[in-house]
Short mmCIF file of C-alpha atoms in Angstrom, two decimals:
data_model
loop_
_atom_site.label_atom_id
_atom_site.label_comp_id
_atom_site.label_asym_id
_atom_site.label_seq_id
_atom_site.Cartn_x
_atom_site.Cartn_y
_atom_site.Cartn_z
CA MET A 34 15.43 5.93 -52.77
CA THR A 35 14.03 7.99 -49.91
CA GLN A 36 11.96 5.84 -47.55
CA ASN A 37 8.29 6.50 -47.94
CA ALA A 38 6.08 7.41 -45.00
CA VAL A 39 3.47 4.84 -46.06
CA THR A 40 4.52 1.19 -46.22
CA ALA A 41 2.75 -2.14 -46.55
CA ALA A 42 3.11 -5.92 -46.45
CA ILE A 43 1.01 -8.73 -47.91
CA LEU A 44 0.35 -11.94 -46.01
CA VAL A 45 -0.93 -14.72 -48.28
CA ILE A 46 -2.56 -17.52 -46.30
CA GLY A 47 -3.12 -20.96 -47.80
CA ASP A 48 -1.74 -24.49 -48.13
CA GLU A 49 -2.87 -24.52 -51.77
CA ILE A 50 -0.37 -21.81 -52.74
CA LEU A 51 2.52 -23.57 -51.00
CA SER A 52 1.70 -26.95 -52.54
CA GLY A 53 1.63 -25.35 -56.00
CA ARG A 54 -1.98 -26.38 -56.58
CA THR A 55 -3.10 -22.77 -56.86
CA LYS A 56 -0.89 -20.16 -58.50
CA ASP A 57 -1.17 -16.86 -56.64
CA LYS A 58 -2.64 -14.02 -58.66
CA ASN A 59 -3.09 -11.55 -55.81
CA ILE A 60 0.46 -10.46 -54.97
CA GLY A 61 1.15 -8.83 -58.34
CA TYR A 62 -2.28 -7.20 -58.39
CA VAL A 63 -1.94 -5.70 -54.91
CA ALA A 64 1.65 -4.64 -55.70
CA ASP A 65 0.50 -2.65 -58.75
CA TYR A 66 -2.43 -1.21 -56.80
CA LEU A 67 -0.29 0.01 -53.90
CA THR A 68 2.35 1.45 -56.21
CA ALA A 69 -0.39 3.49 -57.90
CA LEU A 70 -1.38 4.86 -54.47
CA GLY A 71 2.20 5.80 -53.59
CA ILE A 72 2.37 3.09 -50.91
CA ASP A 73 5.61 1.08 -50.73
CA LEU A 74 5.05 -2.67 -50.64
CA CYS A 75 8.05 -3.74 -48.53
CA GLU A 76 7.52 -7.43 -47.83
CA VAL A 77 5.36 -10.42 -48.73
CA ARG A 78 4.98 -13.67 -46.84
CA ILE A 79 3.10 -16.82 -47.76
CA VAL A 80 2.19 -19.11 -44.86
CA PRO A 81 0.11 -22.30 -44.53
CA ASP A 82 -3.32 -22.72 -42.90
CA VAL A 83 -1.69 -23.15 -39.48
CA GLU A 84 -2.76 -20.79 -36.70
CA VAL A 85 0.62 -20.33 -35.04
CA GLU A 86 2.24 -19.51 -38.40
CA ILE A 87 -0.42 -16.95 -39.29
CA VAL A 88 -0.26 -15.31 -35.85
CA GLU A 89 3.52 -15.08 -35.86
CA ALA A 90 3.78 -13.69 -39.39
CA LEU A 91 0.96 -11.20 -38.86
CA ASN A 92 2.46 -9.90 -35.63
CA ALA A 93 5.86 -9.51 -37.25
CA LEU A 94 4.40 -7.59 -40.20
CA ARG A 95 1.78 -5.42 -38.51
CA HIS A 96 4.26 -3.91 -36.07
CA ARG A 97 6.63 -3.09 -38.87
CA TYR A 98 4.58 -1.58 -41.70
CA THR A 99 1.81 1.00 -42.01
CA TYR A 100 -0.61 -1.57 -43.44
CA VAL A 101 -0.88 -5.35 -43.78
CA PHE A 102 -3.17 -6.94 -46.37
CA THR A 103 -4.03 -10.61 -45.93
CA THR A 104 -5.58 -12.82 -48.60
CA GLY A 105 -7.22 -16.20 -48.17
CA GLY A 106 -8.82 -18.35 -45.51
CA ILE A 107 -12.11 -16.55 -44.84
CA GLY A 108 -14.57 -19.02 -46.39
CA PRO A 109 -17.05 -21.42 -44.74
CA THR A 110 -14.93 -24.57 -44.43
CA HIS A 111 -12.80 -25.95 -41.59
CA ASP A 112 -9.55 -24.91 -43.28
CA ASP A 113 -10.63 -21.23 -43.23
CA ILE A 114 -8.94 -20.12 -40.00
CA THR A 115 -7.80 -16.61 -40.85
CA ALA A 116 -10.38 -14.68 -38.78
CA ASP A 117 -9.69 -16.73 -35.64
CA SER A 118 -5.94 -16.40 -36.18
CA VAL A 119 -6.16 -12.63 -36.60
CA ALA A 120 -8.20 -12.37 -33.38
CA LYS A 121 -5.49 -14.34 -31.61
CA ALA A 122 -2.74 -12.12 -33.04
CA PHE A 123 -4.56 -9.03 -31.72
CA ASN A 124 -5.46 -10.84 -28.50
CA VAL A 125 -9.15 -9.97 -28.85
CA GLU A 126 -12.24 -12.14 -28.72
CA ILE A 127 -14.07 -13.28 -31.80
CA HIS A 128 -17.83 -13.68 -32.09
CA GLU A 129 -20.53 -14.08 -34.67
CA ASP A 130 -21.08 -10.51 -35.82
CA PRO A 131 -24.70 -9.38 -36.40
CA ARG A 132 -23.53 -6.94 -39.12
CA ALA A 133 -21.90 -9.81 -41.00
CA ILE A 134 -24.98 -12.01 -40.55
CA GLU A 135 -27.03 -9.20 -42.07
CA MET A 136 -24.73 -9.10 -45.10
CA LEU A 137 -24.97 -12.88 -45.52
CA LEU A 138 -28.78 -12.66 -45.34
CA VAL A 139 -28.72 -10.63 -48.56
CA ARG A 140 -27.50 -13.80 -50.28
CA PHE A 141 -28.76 -16.63 -48.10
CA LYS A 142 -32.12 -17.44 -46.57
CA GLN A 143 -32.15 -17.57 -42.77
CA GLY A 144 -32.65 -21.36 -42.95
CA ASP A 145 -29.54 -21.74 -45.12
CA LEU A 146 -27.30 -20.00 -42.60
CA ASN A 147 -25.95 -23.22 -41.16
CA GLU A 148 -22.89 -23.63 -38.93
CA ALA A 149 -20.51 -23.57 -41.92
CA ARG A 150 -21.86 -20.32 -43.40
CA ARG A 151 -21.98 -18.72 -39.93
CA ARG A 152 -18.19 -19.21 -39.79
CA MET A 153 -18.01 -16.43 -42.37
CA ALA A 154 -19.66 -14.09 -39.85
CA ARG A 155 -17.01 -14.70 -37.17
CA ILE A 156 -15.34 -11.31 -36.83
CA PRO A 157 -12.78 -10.20 -34.21
CA VAL A 158 -14.16 -7.70 -31.68
CA GLY A 159 -13.39 -4.13 -32.71
CA ALA A 160 -13.07 -4.84 -36.43
CA SER A 161 -14.98 -2.98 -39.11
CA LEU A 162 -16.30 -4.91 -42.08
CA ILE A 163 -15.15 -4.79 -45.70
CA GLU A 164 -18.04 -5.26 -48.10
CA ASN A 165 -17.92 -8.07 -50.63
CA PRO A 166 -20.11 -7.18 -53.63
CA VAL A 167 -19.36 -10.54 -55.29
CA SER A 168 -20.49 -13.10 -52.73
CA ASN A 169 -21.45 -10.99 -49.68
CA ALA A 170 -19.29 -12.69 -47.04
CA PRO A 171 -17.31 -9.71 -45.71
CA GLY A 172 -13.64 -9.15 -45.06
CA PHE A 173 -12.65 -6.97 -42.13
CA ASN A 174 -10.26 -4.32 -40.93
CA ILE A 175 -8.73 -4.39 -37.46
CA GLY A 176 -5.96 -1.99 -36.50
CA ASN A 177 -3.74 -1.64 -39.53
CA VAL A 178 -4.67 -5.05 -40.93
CA PHE A 179 -7.08 -5.63 -43.83
CA VAL A 180 -8.36 -9.19 -44.12
CA MET A 181 -9.53 -10.11 -47.63
CA ALA A 182 -10.65 -13.15 -49.60
CA GLY A 183 -8.29 -15.31 -51.64
CA VAL A 184 -10.47 -15.63 -54.75
CA PRO A 185 -8.99 -12.91 -57.01
CA ALA A 186 -12.27 -11.33 -58.18
CA ILE A 187 -13.46 -10.97 -54.58
CA MET A 188 -10.10 -9.76 -53.31
CA GLN A 189 -10.05 -7.10 -56.03
CA ALA A 190 -13.54 -5.89 -55.17
CA MET A 191 -12.62 -5.73 -51.48
CA LEU A 192 -9.44 -3.80 -52.27
CA ASP A 193 -11.53 -1.20 -54.11
CA ASN A 194 -13.57 -0.82 -50.90
CA VAL A 195 -10.43 -0.58 -48.78
CA ALA A 196 -8.57 1.95 -50.94
CA PRO A 197 -10.50 5.06 -49.77
CA LEU A 198 -9.49 4.24 -46.17
CA LEU A 199 -5.77 4.24 -46.92
CA GLN A 200 -3.39 7.09 -46.38
CA ASN A 201 -1.74 7.61 -49.76
CA GLY A 202 1.96 8.21 -50.13
CA VAL A 203 3.91 10.38 -52.49
CA LYS A 204 3.71 8.52 -55.77
CA VAL A 205 6.89 7.05 -57.16
CA LEU A 206 7.62 8.36 -60.64
CA SER A 207 9.32 5.91 -62.91
CA GLU A 208 10.76 5.72 -66.36
CA ILE A 209 11.57 2.56 -68.29
CA ILE A 210 14.53 2.73 -70.63
CA GLU A 211 14.71 0.03 -73.30
CA VAL A 212 18.37 -0.79 -73.71
CA PRO A 213 19.37 -0.81 -77.40
CA GLY A 214 21.14 -4.18 -77.56
CA ILE A 215 23.91 -3.40 -75.06
CA LYS A 216 24.65 -6.21 -72.58
CA GLU A 217 24.11 -5.76 -68.84
CA GLY A 218 27.74 -6.61 -68.20
CA ASP A 219 28.80 -3.82 -70.57
CA TYR A 220 26.77 -1.06 -68.93
CA GLY A 221 26.94 -2.41 -65.35
CA VAL A 222 29.98 -0.41 -64.25
CA GLY A 223 28.69 2.88 -65.67
CA LEU A 224 25.23 2.28 -64.25
CA ALA A 225 26.64 1.64 -60.77
CA LYS A 226 28.36 5.04 -60.94
CA ILE A 227 25.08 6.75 -61.83
CA ALA A 228 23.30 4.86 -59.04
CA SER A 229 25.78 6.09 -56.45
CA ALA A 230 25.62 9.64 -57.81
CA PHE A 231 21.83 9.61 -57.29
CA PRO A 232 21.16 8.08 -53.85
CA ASP A 233 17.53 9.25 -53.89
CA VAL A 234 16.87 7.52 -57.18
CA SER A 235 16.41 3.76 -57.46
CA ILE A 236 17.93 2.27 -60.61
CA GLY A 237 17.26 -1.35 -61.53
CA SER A 238 18.48 -3.39 -64.46
CA TYR A 239 16.18 -6.21 -65.60
CA PRO A 240 17.16 -8.79 -68.18
CA HIS A 241 14.68 -11.13 -69.75
CA LEU A 242 15.34 -13.94 -72.15
CA THR A 243 14.01 -13.69 -75.68
CA GLU A 244 14.49 -16.14 -78.53
CA THR A 245 17.58 -14.24 -79.66
CA GLY A 246 19.17 -13.81 -76.20
CA PHE A 247 18.86 -11.33 -73.36
CA SER A 248 16.89 -8.13 -73.76
CA ASN A 249 17.37 -5.54 -71.01
CA GLN A 250 15.38 -2.75 -69.47
CA ILE A 251 16.67 -0.17 -67.03
CA VAL A 252 14.02 1.16 -64.66
CA VAL A 253 14.64 4.50 -62.96
CA ARG A 254 12.38 5.38 -60.01
CA SER A 255 12.18 8.37 -57.71
CA ARG A 256 9.67 10.46 -55.79
CA ASP A 257 11.52 13.58 -56.99
CA GLY A 258 10.69 14.48 -60.60
CA ARG A 259 13.75 16.67 -61.11
CA LEU A 260 16.15 14.00 -59.84
CA LEU A 261 14.38 11.37 -61.93
CA LYS A 262 14.87 13.46 -65.05
CA GLU A 263 18.57 14.02 -64.31
CA ALA A 264 19.19 10.32 -63.64
CA VAL A 265 17.34 9.27 -66.78
CA LYS A 266 19.46 11.70 -68.79
CA ALA A 267 22.64 10.25 -67.25
CA VAL A 268 21.53 6.72 -68.23
CA HIS A 269 20.75 7.80 -71.80
CA ASP A 270 24.14 9.53 -72.02
CA LEU A 271 25.88 6.38 -70.78
CA LEU A 272 24.11 4.17 -73.32
CA LYS A 273 24.90 6.61 -76.15
CA GLU A 274 28.54 6.70 -75.15
CA LEU A 275 28.71 2.89 -75.08
CA GLN A 276 27.05 2.69 -78.50
CA ALA A 277 29.59 5.15 -79.85
CA GLN A 278 32.31 2.85 -78.45
CA GLY A 279 30.85 -0.01 -80.47
CA PHE A 280 28.98 -1.92 -77.72
CA MET B 53 -1.25 -33.92 -42.04
CA THR B 54 1.86 -35.49 -40.51
CA GLN B 55 4.80 -33.10 -40.61
CA ASN B 56 7.32 -34.12 -43.20
CA ALA B 57 10.97 -34.65 -42.40
CA VAL B 58 12.01 -32.53 -45.38
CA THR B 59 10.87 -28.89 -45.46
CA ALA B 60 11.72 -25.82 -47.49
CA ALA B 61 11.25 -22.08 -47.89
CA ILE B 62 11.63 -19.75 -50.86
CA LEU B 63 13.16 -16.29 -50.53
CA VAL B 64 12.40 -14.08 -53.53
CA ILE B 65 14.73 -11.08 -53.71
CA GLY B 66 13.90 -8.02 -55.80
CA ASP B 67 12.39 -4.54 -55.77
CA GLU B 68 10.79 -5.25 -59.14
CA ILE B 69 8.49 -7.91 -57.67
CA LEU B 70 7.39 -5.65 -54.80
CA SER B 71 6.71 -2.67 -57.09
CA GLY B 72 4.58 -4.89 -59.34
CA ARG B 73 6.77 -4.24 -62.36
CA THR B 74 7.68 -7.92 -62.65
CA LYS B 75 5.14 -10.63 -61.85
CA ASP B 76 6.82 -13.54 -60.09
CA LYS B 77 6.77 -16.80 -62.01
CA ASN B 78 9.18 -18.73 -59.82
CA ILE B 79 7.19 -19.39 -56.63
CA GLY B 80 4.54 -21.55 -58.31
CA TYR B 81 7.16 -23.40 -60.34
CA VAL B 82 9.34 -24.22 -57.32
CA ALA B 83 6.23 -25.14 -55.29
CA ASP B 84 5.19 -27.74 -57.89
CA TYR B 85 8.76 -29.00 -58.19
CA LEU B 86 9.21 -29.51 -54.44
CA THR B 87 5.80 -31.16 -54.06
CA ALA B 88 6.86 -33.66 -56.74
CA LEU B 89 9.99 -34.44 -54.68
CA GLY B 90 8.00 -34.94 -51.48
CA ILE B 91 9.47 -31.77 -49.94
CA ASP B 92 7.04 -29.54 -48.02
CA LEU B 93 7.25 -25.89 -49.01
CA CYS B 94 6.36 -24.23 -45.68
CA GLU B 95 6.96 -20.53 -46.21
CA VAL B 96 7.74 -17.93 -48.86
CA ARG B 97 9.05 -14.42 -48.34
CA ILE B 98 9.60 -11.63 -50.86
CA VAL B 99 12.06 -8.91 -49.80
CA PRO B 100 13.59 -5.88 -51.53
CA ASP B 101 17.18 -5.41 -52.72
CA VAL B 102 18.24 -4.25 -49.26
CA GLU B 103 21.05 -6.11 -47.53
CA VAL B 104 19.68 -6.02 -43.99
CA GLU B 105 16.30 -7.33 -45.17
CA ILE B 106 17.86 -10.19 -47.12
CA VAL B 107 20.17 -11.15 -44.23
CA GLU B 108 17.38 -11.09 -41.67
CA ALA B 109 14.92 -13.11 -43.78
CA LEU B 110 17.54 -15.65 -44.83
CA ASN B 111 18.69 -16.23 -41.26
CA ALA B 112 15.10 -16.67 -40.08
CA LEU B 113 14.36 -19.19 -42.83
CA ARG B 114 17.58 -21.20 -42.95
CA HIS B 115 17.47 -22.04 -39.26
CA ARG B 116 13.91 -23.20 -39.55
CA TYR B 117 13.65 -25.34 -42.68
CA THR B 118 15.67 -28.12 -44.28
CA TYR B 119 16.32 -26.05 -47.40
CA VAL B 120 16.04 -22.44 -48.54
CA PHE B 121 15.88 -21.51 -52.21
CA THR B 122 16.57 -17.90 -53.15
CA THR B 123 15.76 -16.33 -56.51
CA GLY B 124 17.02 -13.05 -57.92
CA GLY B 125 19.83 -10.57 -57.48
CA ILE B 126 22.84 -12.46 -58.87
CA GLY B 127 23.43 -10.50 -62.08
CA PRO B 128 26.20 -8.02 -63.01
CA THR B 129 24.63 -4.72 -61.94
CA HIS B 130 24.86 -2.67 -58.73
CA ASP B 131 21.39 -3.79 -57.58
CA ASP B 132 22.49 -7.44 -57.56
CA ILE B 133 23.46 -7.82 -53.92
CA THR B 134 22.30 -11.35 -53.12
CA ALA B 135 25.74 -13.04 -53.00
CA ASP B 136 27.18 -10.41 -50.66
CA SER B 137 24.06 -10.56 -48.46
CA VAL B 138 24.22 -14.35 -48.22
CA ALA B 139 27.90 -14.16 -47.22
CA LYS B 140 26.94 -11.69 -44.51
CA ALA B 141 24.10 -13.94 -43.28
CA PHE B 142 26.55 -16.85 -42.97
CA ASN B 143 29.25 -14.55 -41.58
CA VAL B 144 31.80 -15.75 -44.15
CA GLU B 145 34.04 -13.81 -46.52
CA ILE B 146 33.22 -13.40 -50.18
CA HIS B 147 35.79 -13.34 -52.98
CA GLU B 148 36.04 -13.61 -56.71
CA ASP B 149 35.93 -17.37 -57.25
CA PRO B 150 38.29 -18.85 -59.90
CA ARG B 151 35.78 -21.66 -60.63
CA ALA B 152 33.11 -19.07 -61.41
CA ILE B 153 35.53 -17.05 -63.56
CA GLU B 154 36.24 -20.22 -65.52
CA MET B 155 32.51 -20.72 -66.13
CA LEU B 156 32.14 -17.11 -67.28
CA LEU B 157 35.09 -17.56 -69.67
CA VAL B 158 33.04 -20.15 -71.57
CA ARG B 159 30.77 -17.26 -72.57
CA PHE B 160 32.94 -14.18 -72.37
CA LYS B 161 36.38 -13.34 -73.67
CA GLN B 162 38.96 -12.51 -70.98
CA GLY B 163 38.92 -8.88 -72.15
CA ASP B 164 35.16 -8.68 -71.70
CA LEU B 165 35.32 -9.77 -68.06
CA ASN B 166 35.04 -6.24 -66.71
CA GLU B 167 34.26 -5.21 -63.15
CA ALA B 168 30.50 -5.65 -63.68
CA ARG B 169 30.74 -9.19 -65.04
CA ARG B 170 33.26 -10.13 -62.35
CA ARG B 171 30.52 -9.34 -59.79
CA MET B 172 28.86 -12.53 -61.01
CA ALA B 173 31.94 -14.49 -59.88
CA ARG B 174 31.71 -13.21 -56.28
CA ILE B 175 30.94 -16.35 -54.28
CA PRO B 176 30.89 -16.77 -50.48
CA VAL B 177 33.79 -18.85 -49.12
CA GLY B 178 32.77 -22.50 -48.70
CA ALA B 179 30.00 -22.46 -51.29
CA SER B 180 29.75 -24.92 -54.16
CA LEU B 181 28.60 -23.66 -57.54
CA ILE B 182 25.34 -24.35 -59.35
CA GLU B 183 25.84 -24.56 -63.09
CA ASN B 184 23.87 -22.27 -65.36
CA PRO B 185 23.54 -23.84 -68.81
CA VAL B 186 21.63 -20.80 -70.14
CA SER B 187 23.99 -17.90 -69.52
CA ASN B 188 26.90 -19.48 -67.58
CA ALA B 189 26.95 -17.17 -64.53
CA PRO B 190 26.59 -19.69 -61.71
CA GLY B 191 24.35 -19.86 -58.69
CA PHE B 192 25.73 -21.38 -55.51
CA ASN B 193 24.95 -23.59 -52.54
CA ILE B 194 26.13 -22.77 -49.04
CA GLY B 195 24.91 -24.74 -46.06
CA ASN B 196 21.25 -25.49 -46.68
CA VAL B 197 20.76 -22.46 -48.95
CA PHE B 198 20.56 -22.60 -52.76
CA VAL B 199 21.06 -19.26 -54.49
CA MET B 200 19.53 -19.09 -57.96
CA ALA B 201 18.82 -16.56 -60.69
CA GLY B 202 15.55 -14.64 -60.98
CA VAL B 203 15.05 -15.07 -64.73
CA PRO B 204 12.65 -18.05 -64.86
CA ALA B 205 14.39 -20.05 -67.61
CA ILE B 206 17.71 -19.81 -65.76
CA MET B 207 16.16 -20.53 -62.37
CA GLN B 208 14.48 -23.64 -63.80
CA ALA B 209 17.74 -24.92 -65.29
CA MET B 210 19.54 -24.33 -61.99
CA LEU B 211 16.80 -26.14 -60.07
CA ASP B 212 17.30 -29.17 -62.32
CA ASN B 213 20.98 -29.09 -61.31
CA VAL B 214 20.11 -28.73 -57.62
CA ALA B 215 17.45 -31.47 -57.46
CA PRO B 216 19.88 -34.44 -57.35
CA LEU B 217 21.49 -32.88 -54.23
CA LEU B 218 18.24 -32.76 -52.28
CA GLN B 219 17.04 -35.28 -49.77
CA ASN B 220 13.60 -36.28 -51.02
CA GLY B 221 10.67 -36.69 -48.69
CA VAL B 222 7.80 -39.10 -48.70
CA LYS B 223 5.62 -37.89 -51.54
CA VAL B 224 2.24 -36.47 -50.70
CA LEU B 225 -0.52 -38.34 -52.46
CA SER B 226 -3.49 -36.23 -53.42
CA GLU B 227 -6.87 -36.58 -54.98
CA ILE B 228 -9.00 -33.78 -56.40
CA ILE B 229 -12.74 -34.19 -56.07
CA GLU B 230 -14.85 -32.01 -58.35
CA VAL B 231 -17.89 -31.02 -56.36
CA PRO B 232 -21.11 -31.62 -58.34
CA GLY B 233 -22.78 -28.24 -57.89
CA ILE B 234 -23.08 -28.34 -54.09
CA LYS B 235 -22.19 -25.08 -52.34
CA GLU B 236 -19.24 -24.85 -49.92
CA GLY B 237 -21.56 -23.65 -47.19
CA ASP B 238 -23.71 -26.74 -47.68
CA TYR B 239 -20.92 -29.29 -47.34
CA GLY B 240 -18.75 -27.29 -44.90
CA VAL B 241 -20.12 -28.83 -41.70
CA GLY B 242 -19.87 -32.41 -42.99
CA LEU B 243 -16.41 -31.81 -44.40
CA ALA B 244 -15.17 -30.44 -41.07
CA LYS B 245 -16.30 -33.68 -39.39
CA ILE B 246 -14.36 -35.75 -41.92
CA ALA B 247 -11.31 -33.51 -41.47
CA SER B 248 -11.30 -34.07 -37.72
CA ALA B 249 -11.85 -37.81 -38.14
CA PHE B 250 -8.71 -37.94 -40.31
CA PRO B 251 -6.02 -35.84 -38.57
CA ASP B 252 -3.26 -37.27 -40.81
CA VAL B 253 -5.11 -36.24 -43.95
CA SER B 254 -5.24 -32.63 -45.15
CA ILE B 255 -8.57 -31.65 -46.68
CA GLY B 256 -8.96 -28.32 -48.43
CA SER B 257 -11.97 -26.77 -50.10
CA TYR B 258 -11.25 -24.39 -52.98
CA PRO B 259 -13.89 -22.27 -54.65
CA HIS B 260 -13.29 -20.44 -57.86
CA LEU B 261 -15.58 -18.09 -59.66
CA THR B 262 -16.95 -19.07 -63.03
CA GLU B 263 -19.40 -17.15 -65.21
CA THR B 264 -22.28 -19.01 -63.60
CA GLY B 265 -21.13 -18.71 -59.98
CA PHE B 266 -18.79 -20.62 -57.70
CA SER B 267 -17.37 -23.96 -58.73
CA ASN B 268 -15.69 -25.96 -55.95
CA GLN B 269 -12.99 -28.55 -55.66
CA ILE B 270 -12.13 -30.53 -52.57
CA VAL B 271 -8.49 -31.58 -52.39
CA VAL B 272 -7.56 -34.48 -50.14
CA ARG B 273 -3.86 -34.98 -49.37
CA SER B 274 -1.93 -37.49 -47.31
CA ARG B 275 1.35 -39.37 -47.21
CA ASP B 276 -0.59 -42.52 -46.26
CA GLY B 277 -2.32 -44.11 -49.25
CA ARG B 278 -4.78 -46.13 -47.17
CA LEU B 279 -5.88 -43.13 -45.14
CA LEU B 280 -6.17 -41.06 -48.30
CA LYS B 281 -8.47 -43.63 -49.85
CA GLU B 282 -10.65 -43.79 -46.74
CA ALA B 283 -10.94 -40.01 -46.51
CA VAL B 284 -11.76 -39.68 -50.21
CA LYS B 285 -14.49 -42.29 -49.79
CA ALA B 286 -15.91 -40.37 -46.83
CA VAL B 287 -16.02 -37.17 -48.91
CA HIS B 288 -17.74 -38.92 -51.81
CA ASP B 289 -20.28 -40.42 -49.38
CA LEU B 290 -20.97 -36.98 -47.90
CA LEU B 291 -21.52 -35.42 -51.31
CA LYS B 292 -23.81 -38.26 -52.39
CA GLU B 293 -25.82 -37.91 -49.18
CA LEU B 294 -26.18 -34.16 -49.73
CA GLN B 295 -27.25 -34.69 -53.34
CA ALA B 296 -29.87 -37.19 -52.14
CA GLN B 297 -31.10 -34.47 -49.75
CA GLY B 298 -31.59 -32.16 -52.70
CA PHE B 299 -28.51 -29.92 -52.35
#
């Protein structure tokens, strides 16, 4: 499929995901969200709460894709080291940000803004803030990187605030074809021929197990509506032909 | 926490995960599984069905960790390019493997082993096979890399076959402390002091949103049972002290 002008990566930060304690719910959500905006999610990495790992992964991703979205590690405890790591990756200083303090004061009394809560106001120099309507502690945007919370409800609210800032791509059109009981191995050769006849169309075959065996879907995706329609027709024709042959 | 001798990474391969069409169910499962074996999962990457991306990610990961587990891309259709990509990463040839053909013949008649199904018997030279009790098409092991299916039920069965081959690490002991209504920001400073007093213990604080606000858990992890116990006691003491102070 033709490469899109607008690409993205997700960087999930957190020991709890790697240990299995917490099951990530953000990757799939952000993937759907970006697809709806016509932005190609090209890579995801999950790294632990270790500064050098975060810095290295972020630098690899931010130089490669239009946008990077990080989730996790921006709370008030010692294991929340994302903001400091992002500052290091960008080689900028990080300070307590008066704008972030102001946001926290909506939720907390001045006297409750102790050292731990003030961590949530540490923002790299040059970043703009991402509002958090759920619990006030902001995320931030620096360069092409958007730093968001790990708690799904907060991440989702932040993403809604980020979306208007993003350059949208040409939306990928897609069609799902439910395969009528023909096995992948029986349509694989024909499907490969269609895939090579349509280089600007992406054709995927996805089996899933049901109680009675495999059930397959073929997903046809393209940014060109005319090509999509032609490729979908070719797939339908192939399946009909195979059915006629008794598959 | 002390670095473990046995480390691992997961490489998830598939456009369908990045587009959001399929929500990954393998990362969390493998994470739990490895934790139970005392193996530290240190990194996860998700890449598309693009050879150069698979090769680059696999080479980065396999040189860095004890084991790499890949999921996805070993079926019979044109978009299943994992085996060929792994061969390229290891710079070895790939051929139709008679052992794999034999496994496929348990399920398929000779006449049904068409070009598409024979793709599933393409195995890099030097690899050993991973049995697939669900649908017979094998995974394989080459060097420190284990190549498994993307369909969760098949991946799980393959992982059971792989587990006896793995060097186990020293299991991480962990204790979850339910925080009795004290806010993260209120115990954050005290918790940071405990964390620095116990460098060989990993202490994480995990909020989640409930209908009535945040509910927090503190997770204490260590490979040293005595240290774990001491750190857990210190956390309990902190929480009790804060409760006594009216938090």
